[in-house]
PDB file of C-alpha atoms in Angstrom:
ATOM      1  CA  MET K   1      57.057 -54.488-242.828  1.00 50.00           C
ATOM      2  CA  SER K   2      58.839 -52.950-239.793  1.00 59.00           C
ATOM      3  CA  THR K   3      57.888 -54.448-236.133  1.00 78.00           C
ATOM      4  CA  THR K   4      55.244 -51.457-235.900  1.00 93.00           C
ATOM      5  CA  LEU K   5      52.250 -52.557-237.978  1.00 97.00           C
ATOM      6  CA  ARG K   6      50.699 -49.658-239.875  1.00 98.00           C
ATOM      7  CA  VAL K   7      46.848 -50.129-239.755  1.00 98.00           C
ATOM      8  CA  GLY K   8      44.309 -48.474-241.614  1.00 98.00           C
ATOM      9  CA  VAL K   9      40.449 -48.317-240.991  1.00 98.00           C
ATOM     10  CA  ILE K  10      37.921 -48.645-243.571  1.00 98.00           C
ATOM     11  CA  GLY K  11      34.786 -47.492-242.181  1.00 97.00           C
ATOM     12  CA  ALA K  12      34.177 -44.453-239.706  1.00 96.00           C
ATOM     13  CA  GLY K  13      30.857 -45.695-238.243  1.00 94.00           C
ATOM     14  CA  HIS K  14      30.323 -46.770-234.706  1.00 91.00           C
ATOM     15  CA  PHE K  15      32.933 -49.769-234.742  1.00 94.00           C
ATOM     16  CA  GLY K  16      35.301 -48.144-237.128  1.00 96.00           C
ATOM     17  CA  ARG K  17      35.645 -45.254-234.403  1.00 97.00           C
ATOM     18  CA  TYR K  18      36.222 -47.500-231.767  1.00 97.00           C
ATOM     19  CA  HIS K  19      39.006 -49.477-233.843  1.00 98.00           C
ATOM     20  CA  ALA K  20      40.753 -45.970-234.862  1.00 97.00           C
ATOM     21  CA  LEU K  21      40.702 -44.898-231.385  1.00 97.00           C
ATOM     22  CA  LYS K  22      42.076 -48.140-229.981  1.00 97.00           C
ATOM     23  CA  ILE K  23      44.715 -48.702-232.707  1.00 97.00           C
ATOM     24  CA  ARG K  24      46.620 -45.386-231.002  1.00 91.00           C
ATOM     25  CA  ASP K  25      46.884 -47.149-227.459  1.00 93.00           C
ATOM     26  CA  VAL K  26      48.061 -50.775-228.662  1.00 96.00           C
ATOM     27  CA  PRO K  27      52.015 -51.362-228.564  1.00 95.00           C
ATOM     28  CA  GLY K  28      53.275 -52.094-232.013  1.00 96.00           C
ATOM     29  CA  GLU K  29      50.351 -50.570-233.975  1.00 97.00           C
ATOM     30  CA  SER K  30      50.227 -47.152-235.581  1.00 97.00           C
ATOM     31  CA  LEU K  31      47.036 -45.596-237.029  1.00 98.00           C
ATOM     32  CA  SER K  32      47.951 -44.962-240.836  1.00 97.00           C
ATOM     33  CA  GLY K  33      44.826 -43.479-241.982  1.00 97.00           C
ATOM     34  CA  LEU K  34      40.879 -43.768-242.401  1.00 97.00           C
ATOM     35  CA  PHE K  35      38.636 -44.101-245.353  1.00 98.00           C
ATOM     36  CA  ASP K  36      34.653 -43.508-245.477  1.00 97.00           C
ATOM     37  CA  PRO K  37      32.585 -42.910-248.453  1.00 96.00           C
ATOM     38  CA  ASP K  38      31.031 -40.099-246.226  1.00 96.00           C
ATOM     39  CA  PRO K  39      33.658 -37.455-246.269  1.00 95.00           C
ATOM     40  CA  ALA K  40      32.192 -35.322-243.339  1.00 96.00           C
ATOM     41  CA  ARG K  41      32.164 -38.528-240.901  1.00 96.00           C
ATOM     42  CA  ALA K  42      35.623 -39.426-242.097  1.00 97.00           C
ATOM     43  CA  GLN K  43      36.902 -36.083-241.200  1.00 97.00           C
ATOM     44  CA  LEU K  44      35.145 -36.001-237.795  1.00 97.00           C
ATOM     45  CA  VAL K  45      36.382 -39.613-236.695  1.00 97.00           C
ATOM     46  CA  ALA K  46      39.947 -38.638-238.158  1.00 97.00           C
ATOM     47  CA  ARG K  47      40.493 -35.582-236.282  1.00 97.00           C
ATOM     48  CA  GLU K  48      39.353 -37.310-232.981  1.00 97.00           C
ATOM     49  CA  ALA K  49      41.900 -40.297-233.774  1.00 97.00           C
ATOM     50  CA  GLY K  50      44.843 -37.808-235.105  1.00 96.00           C
ATOM     51  CA  CYS K  51      45.125 -39.636-238.433  1.00 97.00           C
ATOM     52  CA  PRO K  52      44.873 -38.550-242.151  1.00 97.00           C
ATOM     53  CA  VAL K  53      41.835 -39.216-244.334  1.00 98.00           C
ATOM     54  CA  MET K  54      42.437 -41.158-247.532  1.00 98.00           C
ATOM     55  CA  ALA K  55      40.792 -40.426-250.718  1.00 96.00           C
ATOM     56  CA  ASP K  56      39.947 -44.052-251.371  1.00 97.00           C
ATOM     57  CA  VAL K  57      40.591 -47.552-250.517  1.00 98.00           C
ATOM     58  CA  ASP K  58      43.576 -47.978-252.483  1.00 98.00           C
ATOM     59  CA  SER K  59      45.229 -45.093-251.045  1.00 98.00           C
ATOM     60  CA  LEU K  60      44.655 -46.488-247.595  1.00 98.00           C
ATOM     61  CA  LEU K  61      46.221 -49.779-248.695  1.00 98.00           C
ATOM     62  CA  ALA K  62      49.561 -48.032-250.149  1.00 98.00           C
ATOM     63  CA  GLN K  63      50.070 -46.566-246.639  1.00 97.00           C
ATOM     64  CA  SER K  64      49.283 -49.399-244.563  1.00 98.00           C
ATOM     65  CA  ASP K  65      50.401 -53.148-243.484  1.00 98.00           C
ATOM     66  CA  ALA K  66      47.107 -54.087-242.793  1.00 98.00           C
ATOM     67  CA  VAL K  67      43.553 -52.870-242.493  1.00 98.00           C
ATOM     68  CA  VAL K  68      40.400 -53.100-240.344  1.00 98.00           C
ATOM     69  CA  VAL K  69      37.309 -53.657-242.244  1.00 98.00           C
ATOM     70  CA  ALA K  70      34.552 -52.041-240.355  1.00 97.00           C
ATOM     71  CA  ALA K  71      32.303 -51.012-243.335  1.00 95.00           C
ATOM     72  CA  PRO K  72      28.569 -52.217-243.312  1.00 92.00           C
ATOM     73  CA  ALA K  73      28.285 -55.953-243.360  1.00 90.00           C
ATOM     74  CA  GLU K  74      27.398 -56.177-247.068  1.00 92.00           C
ATOM     75  CA  PHE K  75      30.973 -54.627-247.947  1.00 96.00           C
ATOM     76  CA  HIS K  76      32.848 -57.035-245.744  1.00 97.00           C
ATOM     77  CA  PHE K  77      33.767 -59.631-248.362  1.00 97.00           C
ATOM     78  CA  GLU K  78      34.451 -57.167-251.302  1.00 98.00           C
ATOM     79  CA  LEU K  79      36.969 -55.117-249.036  1.00 98.00           C
ATOM     80  CA  ALA K  80      38.559 -57.842-247.448  1.00 98.00           C
ATOM     81  CA  VAL K  81      39.356 -59.585-250.714  1.00 98.00           C
ATOM     82  CA  GLN K  82      40.662 -56.174-251.989  1.00 98.00           C
ATOM     83  CA  ALA K  83      43.217 -55.802-249.235  1.00 98.00           C
ATOM     84  CA  LEU K  84      44.295 -59.609-249.207  1.00 98.00           C
ATOM     85  CA  ARG K  85      45.096 -59.474-252.978  1.00 98.00           C
ATOM     86  CA  ALA K  86      47.073 -56.193-252.260  1.00 98.00           C
ATOM     87  CA  GLY K  87      49.240 -58.134-249.650  1.00 98.00           C
ATOM     88  CA  ARG K  88      47.584 -56.592-246.715  1.00 98.00           C
ATOM     89  CA  HIS K  89      46.770 -58.469-243.460  1.00 98.00           C
ATOM     90  CA  VAL K  90      43.062 -58.124-242.467  1.00 98.00           C
ATOM     91  CA  LEU K  91      40.789 -57.610-239.427  1.00 98.00           C
ATOM     92  CA  VAL K  92      37.290 -57.992-240.648  1.00 98.00           C
ATOM     93  CA  GLU K  93      34.347 -57.282-238.587  1.00 96.00           C
ATOM     94  CA  LYS K  94      31.712 -60.022-238.007  1.00 93.00           C
ATOM     95  CA  PRO K  95      29.914 -61.337-240.127  1.00 93.00           C
ATOM     96  CA  VAL K  96      33.077 -62.504-242.168  1.00 96.00           C
ATOM     97  CA  ALA K  97      30.934 -62.585-245.434  1.00 96.00           C
ATOM     98  CA  ALA K  98      27.331 -62.716-246.545  1.00 93.00           C
ATOM     99  CA  THR K  99      27.591 -66.361-248.140  1.00 96.00           C
ATOM    100  CA  LEU K 100      29.659 -69.525-247.320  1.00 97.00           C
ATOM    101  CA  GLU K 101      30.943 -69.253-251.034  1.00 97.00           C
ATOM    102  CA  GLN K 102      32.382 -65.912-250.183  1.00 98.00           C
ATOM    103  CA  ALA K 103      33.641 -67.059-246.738  1.00 97.00           C
ATOM    104  CA  ASP K 104      35.507 -69.995-248.627  1.00 98.00           C
ATOM    105  CA  MET K 105      37.215 -67.761-250.845  1.00 97.00           C
ATOM    106  CA  LEU K 106      38.553 -65.671-248.051  1.00 97.00           C
ATOM    107  CA  VAL K 107      39.657 -68.762-246.418  1.00 97.00           C
ATOM    108  CA  THR K 108      41.599 -69.756-249.628  1.00 97.00           C
ATOM    109  CA  LEU K 109      43.139 -66.158-250.154  1.00 97.00           C
ATOM    110  CA  ALA K 110      44.338 -66.116-246.449  1.00 97.00           C
ATOM    111  CA  GLN K 111      45.919 -69.533-246.674  1.00 96.00           C
ATOM    112  CA  GLN K 112      47.414 -69.224-250.239  1.00 96.00           C
ATOM    113  CA  SER K 113      48.914 -65.660-249.430  1.00 96.00           C
ATOM    114  CA  GLY K 114      50.001 -66.571-246.051  1.00 96.00           C
ATOM    115  CA  LEU K 115      48.476 -63.347-244.520  1.00 98.00           C
ATOM    116  CA  VAL K 116      46.550 -62.797-241.506  1.00 98.00           C
ATOM    117  CA  CYS K 117      42.664 -62.839-242.105  1.00 98.00           C
ATOM    118  CA  GLN K 118      41.270 -62.404-238.488  1.00 98.00           C
ATOM    119  CA  VAL K 119      37.412 -62.152-237.778  1.00 98.00           C
ATOM    120  CA  GLY K 120      36.155 -59.518-235.295  1.00 96.00           C
ATOM    121  CA  HIS K 121      34.388 -61.986-232.959  1.00 95.00           C
ATOM    122  CA  LEU K 122      35.241 -59.682-230.139  1.00 93.00           C
ATOM    123  CA  LEU K 123      34.046 -61.881-227.111  1.00 91.00           C
ATOM    124  CA  ARG K 124      36.720 -64.542-227.708  1.00 93.00           C
ATOM    125  CA  TYR K 125      39.034 -62.112-226.226  1.00 94.00           C
ATOM    126  CA  SER K 126      36.806 -61.471-223.165  1.00 91.00           C
ATOM    127  CA  ALA K 127      37.420 -62.425-219.740  1.00 90.00           C
ATOM    128  CA  GLU K 128      34.056 -63.945-219.341  1.00 89.00           C
ATOM    129  CA  HIS K 129      35.203 -66.421-222.248  1.00 91.00           C
ATOM    130  CA  ALA K 130      38.250 -67.172-220.618  1.00 91.00           C
ATOM    131  CA  ALA K 131      36.383 -68.000-217.486  1.00 91.00           C
ATOM    132  CA  ILE K 132      33.714 -70.345-219.110  1.00 94.00           C
ATOM    133  CA  SER K 133      36.265 -72.312-221.177  1.00 93.00           C
ATOM    134  CA  ALA K 134      38.539 -72.802-218.258  1.00 91.00           C
ATOM    135  CA  ARG K 135      35.873 -74.413-216.274  1.00 93.00           C
ATOM    136  CA  ILE K 136      33.506 -76.036-219.032  1.00 94.00           C
ATOM    137  CA  THR K 137      35.435 -78.318-221.561  1.00 93.00           C
ATOM    138  CA  ARG K 138      32.639 -81.231-222.655  1.00 94.00           C
ATOM    139  CA  PRO K 139      29.249 -79.134-222.520  1.00 97.00           C
ATOM    140  CA  LEU K 140      26.310 -81.258-222.581  1.00 98.00           C
ATOM    141  CA  TYR K 141      23.629 -78.412-222.682  1.00 98.00           C
ATOM    142  CA  ILE K 142      24.013 -74.752-223.276  1.00 98.00           C
ATOM    143  CA  GLU K 143      21.476 -71.990-222.977  1.00 98.00           C
ATOM    144  CA  ALA K 144      22.370 -68.429-223.924  1.00 97.00           C
ATOM    145  CA  THR K 145      20.265 -65.171-223.987  1.00 97.00           C
ATOM    146  CA  ARG K 146      21.338 -61.627-225.464  1.00 96.00           C
ATOM    147  CA  ILE K 147      18.548 -59.272-225.370  1.00 95.00           C
ATOM    148  CA  ALA K 148      18.847 -55.343-225.617  1.00 92.00           C
ATOM    149  CA  PRO K 149      16.654 -52.421-226.488  1.00 92.00           C
ATOM    150  CA  TYR K 150      16.156 -51.216-229.796  1.00 85.00           C
ATOM    151  CA  LYS K 151      18.694 -49.056-231.558  1.00 82.00           C
ATOM    152  CA  PRO K 152      18.930 -48.243-235.247  1.00 74.00           C
ATOM    153  CA  ARG K 153      22.453 -49.389-235.418  1.00 71.00           C
ATOM    154  CA  GLY K 154      23.024 -52.769-236.935  1.00 65.00           C
ATOM    155  CA  THR K 155      19.567 -53.240-238.478  1.00 71.00           C
ATOM    156  CA  ASP K 156      20.896 -53.454-241.944  1.00 76.00           C
ATOM    157  CA  VAL K 157      21.101 -57.193-240.858  1.00 83.00           C
ATOM    158  CA  SER K 158      19.165 -59.576-238.940  1.00 90.00           C
ATOM    159  CA  VAL K 159      19.459 -59.789-235.203  1.00 93.00           C
ATOM    160  CA  ILE K 160      20.997 -63.305-236.066  1.00 94.00           C
ATOM    161  CA  LEU K 161      24.105 -61.734-237.671  1.00 90.00           C
ATOM    162  CA  ASP K 162      23.953 -58.605-235.473  1.00 90.00           C
ATOM    163  CA  LEU K 163      23.717 -60.288-231.900  1.00 92.00           C
ATOM    164  CA  MET K 164      23.042 -63.932-232.023  1.00 95.00           C
ATOM    165  CA  ILE K 165      26.501 -64.634-233.924  1.00 93.00           C
ATOM    166  CA  HIS K 166      28.148 -63.442-230.867  1.00 92.00           C
ATOM    167  CA  ASP K 167      26.819 -66.576-228.838  1.00 95.00           C
ATOM    168  CA  LEU K 168      26.856 -68.807-231.693  1.00 95.00           C
ATOM    169  CA  ASP K 169      30.719 -68.103-231.927  1.00 95.00           C
ATOM    170  CA  LEU K 170      31.162 -68.816-228.329  1.00 95.00           C
ATOM    171  CA  VAL K 171      28.722 -72.024-228.510  1.00 97.00           C
ATOM    172  CA  LEU K 172      31.197 -73.159-231.535  1.00 96.00           C
ATOM    173  CA  ALA K 173      34.365 -72.334-229.681  1.00 95.00           C
ATOM    174  CA  LEU K 174      32.995 -74.769-226.606  1.00 96.00           C
ATOM    175  CA  VAL K 175      31.583 -77.542-228.673  1.00 96.00           C
ATOM    176  CA  ASP K 176      34.226 -79.456-230.572  1.00 91.00           C
ATOM    177  CA  SER K 177      31.726 -81.052-233.090  1.00 96.00           C
ATOM    178  CA  PRO K 178      29.677 -80.421-236.133  1.00 96.00           C
ATOM    179  CA  ILE K 179      26.229 -79.127-236.166  1.00 97.00           C
ATOM    180  CA  ALA K 180      23.776 -81.719-236.782  1.00 97.00           C
ATOM    181  CA  GLN K 181      20.340 -80.041-236.969  1.00 96.00           C
ATOM    182  CA  VAL K 182      19.014 -76.382-236.106  1.00 97.00           C
ATOM    183  CA  ASP K 183      15.489 -75.732-235.306  1.00 96.00           C
ATOM    184  CA  ALA K 184      14.773 -71.901-235.145  1.00 97.00           C
ATOM    185  CA  LEU K 185      12.018 -69.280-235.121  1.00 95.00           C
ATOM    186  CA  GLY K 186      12.094 -65.431-235.500  1.00 94.00           C
ATOM    187  CA  ALA K 187      10.235 -62.271-236.472  1.00 91.00           C
ATOM    188  CA  ALA K 188      10.886 -59.032-237.899  1.00 88.00           C
ATOM    189  CA  VAL K 189       9.003 -56.612-235.621  1.00 88.00           C
ATOM    190  CA  SER K 190      10.350 -53.155-236.106  1.00 82.00           C
ATOM    191  CA  SER K 191      12.761 -53.600-239.090  1.00 80.00           C
ATOM    192  CA  ALA K 192      12.988 -55.296-242.495  1.00 82.00           C
ATOM    193  CA  HIS K 193      14.995 -58.316-240.856  1.00 85.00           C
ATOM    194  CA  GLU K 194      14.381 -60.495-237.895  1.00 90.00           C
ATOM    195  CA  ASP K 195      14.656 -58.602-234.569  1.00 93.00           C
ATOM    196  CA  ILE K 196      13.905 -61.452-232.353  1.00 95.00           C
ATOM    197  CA  ALA K 197      15.107 -65.195-232.837  1.00 96.00           C
ATOM    198  CA  ASN K 198      15.277 -68.226-230.915  1.00 97.00           C
ATOM    199  CA  ALA K 199      17.344 -71.373-232.218  1.00 97.00           C
ATOM    200  CA  ARG K 200      18.088 -74.696-230.895  1.00 98.00           C
ATOM    201  CA  VAL K 201      21.075 -76.200-232.207  1.00 98.00           C
ATOM    202  CA  ARG K 202      21.850 -79.901-231.931  1.00 98.00           C
ATOM    203  CA  PHE K 203      25.499 -81.099-232.463  1.00 98.00           C
ATOM    204  CA  GLU K 204      26.553 -84.562-233.680  1.00 98.00           C
ATOM    205  CA  ASN K 205      28.220 -85.491-230.342  1.00 97.00           C
ATOM    206  CA  GLY K 206      24.691 -85.019-228.685  1.00 97.00           C
ATOM    207  CA  CYS K 207      25.425 -81.579-227.311  1.00 98.00           C
ATOM    208  CA  VAL K 208      22.385 -79.115-227.402  1.00 98.00           C
ATOM    209  CA  ALA K 209      22.407 -75.490-227.307  1.00 98.00           C
ATOM    210  CA  SER K 210      19.377 -72.965-227.142  1.00 98.00           C
ATOM    211  CA  ILE K 211      20.128 -69.491-228.034  1.00 98.00           C
ATOM    212  CA  THR K 212      17.730 -66.416-228.028  1.00 98.00           C
ATOM    213  CA  ALA K 213      18.528 -62.931-229.150  1.00 96.00           C
ATOM    214  CA  SER K 214      16.401 -59.764-229.084  1.00 96.00           C
ATOM    215  CA  ARG K 215      16.982 -56.158-230.163  1.00 94.00           C
ATOM    216  CA  ILE K 216      13.546 -54.981-229.282  1.00 93.00           C
ATOM    217  CA  SER K 217      13.550 -55.772-225.512  1.00 92.00           C
ATOM    218  CA  LEU K 218      12.976 -53.349-222.522  1.00 90.00           C
ATOM    219  CA  LYS K 219      16.198 -54.158-220.835  1.00 91.00           C
ATOM    220  CA  THR K 220      19.493 -55.524-221.379  1.00 94.00           C
ATOM    221  CA  GLU K 221      20.343 -59.075-220.496  1.00 95.00           C
ATOM    222  CA  ARG K 222      23.325 -61.323-221.363  1.00 95.00           C
ATOM    223  CA  ARG K 223      23.474 -64.698-219.696  1.00 96.00           C
ATOM    224  CA  MET K 224      24.869 -68.183-220.352  1.00 97.00           C
ATOM    225  CA  ARG K 225      24.184 -71.393-218.609  1.00 97.00           C
ATOM    226  CA  LEU K 226      25.957 -74.663-219.409  1.00 97.00           C
ATOM    227  CA  PHE K 227      25.624 -78.178-218.035  1.00 96.00           C
ATOM    228  CA  SER K 228      28.166 -80.887-218.031  1.00 95.00           C
ATOM    229  CA  GLU K 229      29.552 -83.954-216.161  1.00 92.00           C
ATOM    230  CA  GLU K 230      32.177 -81.205-214.613  1.00 91.00           C
ATOM    231  CA  GLY K 231      29.257 -79.111-213.155  1.00 93.00           C
ATOM    232  CA  TYR K 232      26.691 -76.609-213.607  1.00 95.00           C
ATOM    233  CA  LEU K 233      27.854 -72.937-214.681  1.00 96.00           C
ATOM    234  CA  SER K 234      25.737 -69.583-214.629  1.00 96.00           C
ATOM    235  CA  ALA K 235      27.162 -66.553-216.105  1.00 95.00           C
ATOM    236  CA  ASP K 236      25.821 -63.150-216.045  1.00 94.00           C
ATOM    237  CA  PHE K 237      27.987 -60.976-218.737  1.00 91.00           C
ATOM    238  CA  VAL K 238      26.086 -57.723-217.630  1.00 91.00           C
ATOM    239  CA  LYS K 239      26.901 -58.141-213.944  1.00 91.00           C
ATOM    240  CA  ARG K 240      30.182 -59.920-214.698  1.00 91.00           C
ATOM    241  CA  GLU K 241      29.528 -62.493-212.299  1.00 93.00           C
ATOM    242  CA  LEU K 242      29.844 -66.260-212.665  1.00 94.00           C
ATOM    243  CA  SER K 243      28.761 -69.410-210.485  1.00 94.00           C
ATOM    244  CA  MET K 244      29.971 -72.775-210.797  1.00 94.00           C
ATOM    245  CA  ILE K 245      28.800 -75.859-208.781  1.00 93.00           C
ATOM    246  CA  GLY K 246      30.808 -78.941-209.315  1.00 88.00           C
ATOM    247  CA  ARG K 247      33.394 -81.169-207.563  1.00 84.00           C
ATOM    248  CA  GLU K 248      36.694 -79.447-208.411  1.00 82.00           C
ATOM    249  CA  ARG K 249      36.571 -75.753-207.410  1.00 82.00           C
ATOM    250  CA  GLY K 250      35.297 -73.473-204.714  1.00 83.00           C
ATOM    251  CA  LEU K 251      33.765 -73.798-201.199  1.00 85.00           C
ATOM    252  CA  PRO K 252      32.063 -77.143-200.174  1.00 82.00           C
ATOM    253  CA  LEU K 253      28.535 -77.225-200.057  1.00 84.00           C
ATOM    254  CA  PRO K 254      27.326 -78.929-196.764  1.00 80.00           C
ATOM    255  CA  GLY K 255      24.755 -81.648-197.342  1.00 78.00           C
ATOM    256  CA  THR K 256      25.353 -82.123-201.056  1.00 80.00           C
ATOM    257  CA  GLY K 257      27.588 -85.107-201.298  1.00 80.00           C
ATOM    258  CA  GLY K 258      30.758 -83.470-202.066  1.00 82.00           C
ATOM    259  CA  PHE K 259      29.884 -80.511-204.326  1.00 87.00           C
ATOM    260  CA  ARG K 260      31.578 -77.174-204.236  1.00 89.00           C
ATOM    261  CA  ARG K 261      30.541 -73.700-205.337  1.00 91.00           C
ATOM    262  CA  GLU K 262      32.685 -71.304-206.747  1.00 91.00           C
ATOM    263  CA  GLY K 263      31.599 -67.435-207.427  1.00 92.00           C
ATOM    264  CA  ILE K 264      33.816 -65.240-209.302  1.00 88.00           C
ATOM    265  CA  SER K 265      33.730 -61.704-210.832  1.00 88.00           C
ATOM    266  CA  TRP K 266      35.992 -59.886-213.196  1.00 82.00           C
ATOM    267  CA  ALA K 267      36.715 -56.201-213.578  1.00 77.00           C
ATOM    268  CA  GLU K 268      36.264 -54.184-216.738  1.00 75.00           C
ATOM    269  CA  HIS K 269      38.185 -55.804-219.498  1.00 83.00           C
ATOM    270  CA  ASP K 270      39.077 -54.272-222.769  1.00 92.00           C
ATOM    271  CA  SER K 271      38.435 -56.856-225.157  1.00 94.00           C
ATOM    272  CA  LEU K 272      38.922 -54.636-228.342  1.00 96.00           C
ATOM    273  CA  PHE K 273      42.508 -53.969-227.012  1.00 97.00           C
ATOM    274  CA  ALA K 274      43.179 -57.668-226.507  1.00 96.00           C
ATOM    275  CA  GLU K 275      41.734 -58.181-229.904  1.00 97.00           C
ATOM    276  CA  HIS K 276      44.108 -55.895-231.441  1.00 98.00           C
ATOM    277  CA  GLN K 277      47.025 -57.367-229.455  1.00 97.00           C
ATOM    278  CA  ALA K 278      46.257 -60.580-230.860  1.00 97.00           C
ATOM    279  CA  PHE K 279      46.096 -59.134-234.331  1.00 98.00           C
ATOM    280  CA  VAL K 280      49.649 -57.675-234.072  1.00 97.00           C
ATOM    281  CA  ALA K 281      51.094 -60.866-232.528  1.00 97.00           C
ATOM    282  CA  SER K 282      49.627 -62.776-235.775  1.00 97.00           C
ATOM    283  CA  CYS K 283      50.815 -60.089-238.097  1.00 97.00           C
ATOM    284  CA  VAL K 284      54.354 -59.290-236.829  1.00 96.00           C
ATOM    285  CA  GLN K 285      55.377 -62.282-234.860  1.00 94.00           C
ATOM    286  CA  GLY K 286      53.552 -64.876-236.716  1.00 95.00           C
ATOM    287  CA  ALA K 287      51.300 -66.136-233.705  1.00 97.00           C
ATOM    288  CA  PRO K 288      48.296 -68.346-234.525  1.00 97.00           C
ATOM    289  CA  VAL K 289      44.993 -66.588-235.299  1.00 97.00           C
ATOM    290  CA  VAL K 290      42.687 -66.928-232.320  1.00 94.00           C
ATOM    291  CA  VAL K 291      39.648 -66.355-234.676  1.00 96.00           C
ATOM    292  CA  ASP K 292      40.676 -66.877-238.295  1.00 97.00           C
ATOM    293  CA  ALA K 293      38.396 -66.795-241.582  1.00 97.00           C
ATOM    294  CA  VAL K 294      37.663 -70.644-240.932  1.00 97.00           C
ATOM    295  CA  ALA K 295      36.351 -69.764-237.481  1.00 96.00           C
ATOM    296  CA  GLY K 296      34.556 -67.021-239.287  1.00 96.00           C
ATOM    297  CA  ARG K 297      33.007 -69.141-241.578  1.00 97.00           C
ATOM    298  CA  ARG K 298      31.746 -71.792-239.170  1.00 96.00           C
ATOM    299  CA  ALA K 299      29.906 -69.014-237.215  1.00 95.00           C
ATOM    300  CA  LEU K 300      28.393 -67.542-240.446  1.00 96.00           C
ATOM    301  CA  ALA K 301      27.350 -71.247-241.617  1.00 96.00           C
ATOM    302  CA  ALA K 302      25.683 -71.622-238.008  1.00 96.00           C
ATOM    303  CA  ALA K 303      23.997 -68.152-238.541  1.00 95.00           C
ATOM    304  CA  LEU K 304      22.651 -69.126-241.936  1.00 95.00           C
ATOM    305  CA  ALA K 305      21.345 -72.465-240.650  1.00 96.00           C
ATOM    306  CA  VAL K 306      19.371 -70.457-238.041  1.00 96.00           C
ATOM    307  CA  ALA K 307      18.058 -68.023-240.925  1.00 94.00           C
ATOM    308  CA  ASP K 308      17.295 -71.184-242.887  1.00 95.00           C
ATOM    309  CA  GLY K 309      15.267 -72.724-239.870  1.00 94.00           C
ATOM    310  CA  ILE K 310      13.143 -69.542-239.343  1.00 93.00           C
ATOM    311  CA  THR K 311      12.182 -69.540-243.077  1.00 91.00           C
ATOM    312  CA  SER K 312      11.003 -73.166-242.654  1.00 92.00           C
ATOM    313  CA  SER K 313       9.113 -72.442-239.539  1.00 91.00           C
ATOM    314  CA  ARG K 314       7.538 -69.434-241.017  1.00 87.00           C
ATOM    315  CA  SER K 315       6.283 -71.601-244.095  1.00 90.00           C
ATOM    316  CA  LEU K 316       4.829 -74.030-241.712  1.00 89.00           C
ATOM    317  CA  MET K 317       3.032 -71.504-239.823  1.00 87.00           C
ATOM    318  CA  GLU K 318       1.715 -69.787-242.831  1.00 88.00           C
ATOM    319  CA  GLN K 319       0.516 -73.272-244.130  1.00 89.00           C
ATOM    320  CA  SER K 320      -1.230 -73.784-240.704  1.00 90.00           C
ATOM    321  CA  GLY K 321      -2.864 -70.456-240.824  1.00 88.00           C
ATOM    322  CA  LEU K 322      -0.995 -69.522-237.695  1.00 87.00           C
ATOM    323  CA  ILE K 323       0.372 -66.202-239.245  1.00 81.00           C
ATOM    324  CA  ARG K 324      -0.741 -64.570-242.258  1.00 81.00           C
ATOM    325  CA  GLY K 325       1.408 -65.144-245.485  1.00 72.00           C
ATOM    326  CA  GLY K 326       3.632 -62.230-246.684  1.00 60.00           C
TER     327      GLY K 326
END
């Protein structure tokens, strides 16, 4: 492999298009081609990105050192396996797979082959994640809210795998402890899968996280609040504002016994560009994979635990007569 990573894109949908356009701008990457089972959509995105359309996945792999798997979630596993077995590095969109058994296979394949299997948990590369993790290292309680108006895109999976998994992954990156218990509620309102969900996740070290996700809200809201012995932090991801009350940073708060308040904001940050930079560094230079298949599996396990919790809660509600049985 040369120092320029030839990257192909599988899937010309919403995220596939973004990846194809971004690859052109990242130093060390070149767009080798694109495949999508919809020829018209493939041609449309390929013209915009300035790359050839490939007849099938094998043809794309033959011209690539690595691929981005941006197909619908149900195909992530089989396409990632196909690429790894062909000796190609993989950046697979989240969720990494549909089951833990599939995720385990990807972890094993990546480890045995020495290839990169990076999972597209985009927020790990964001300015807000960097700001939070630099200030709160031992959280006691985390509250996360991610709500948005309805869009047909993403409804092939539940809101847990569509939206909540972002915050689950961020929480898991902050809490260095296994999950002990998950209580969850959810409901399918406008699709065949849950559109609203809330989960209370308790970790073995005692930390608790309450996470809410909705894709049928009237407004967009993305917030996170964290309590720890280091202080209290509140982040508004939409306004790109963070406020921290503690003893180490910021301006003194008179009459509070030594507390300080720090307010910061951040400019627009191209997380997708940063994600691809990290991908190149791992594939070409051997840098550690920021979000590898193990991290992807951990996020998937948490999401599936939330889904199981919703199933248990629904069963209890049906038995009590609170809701009608399906």
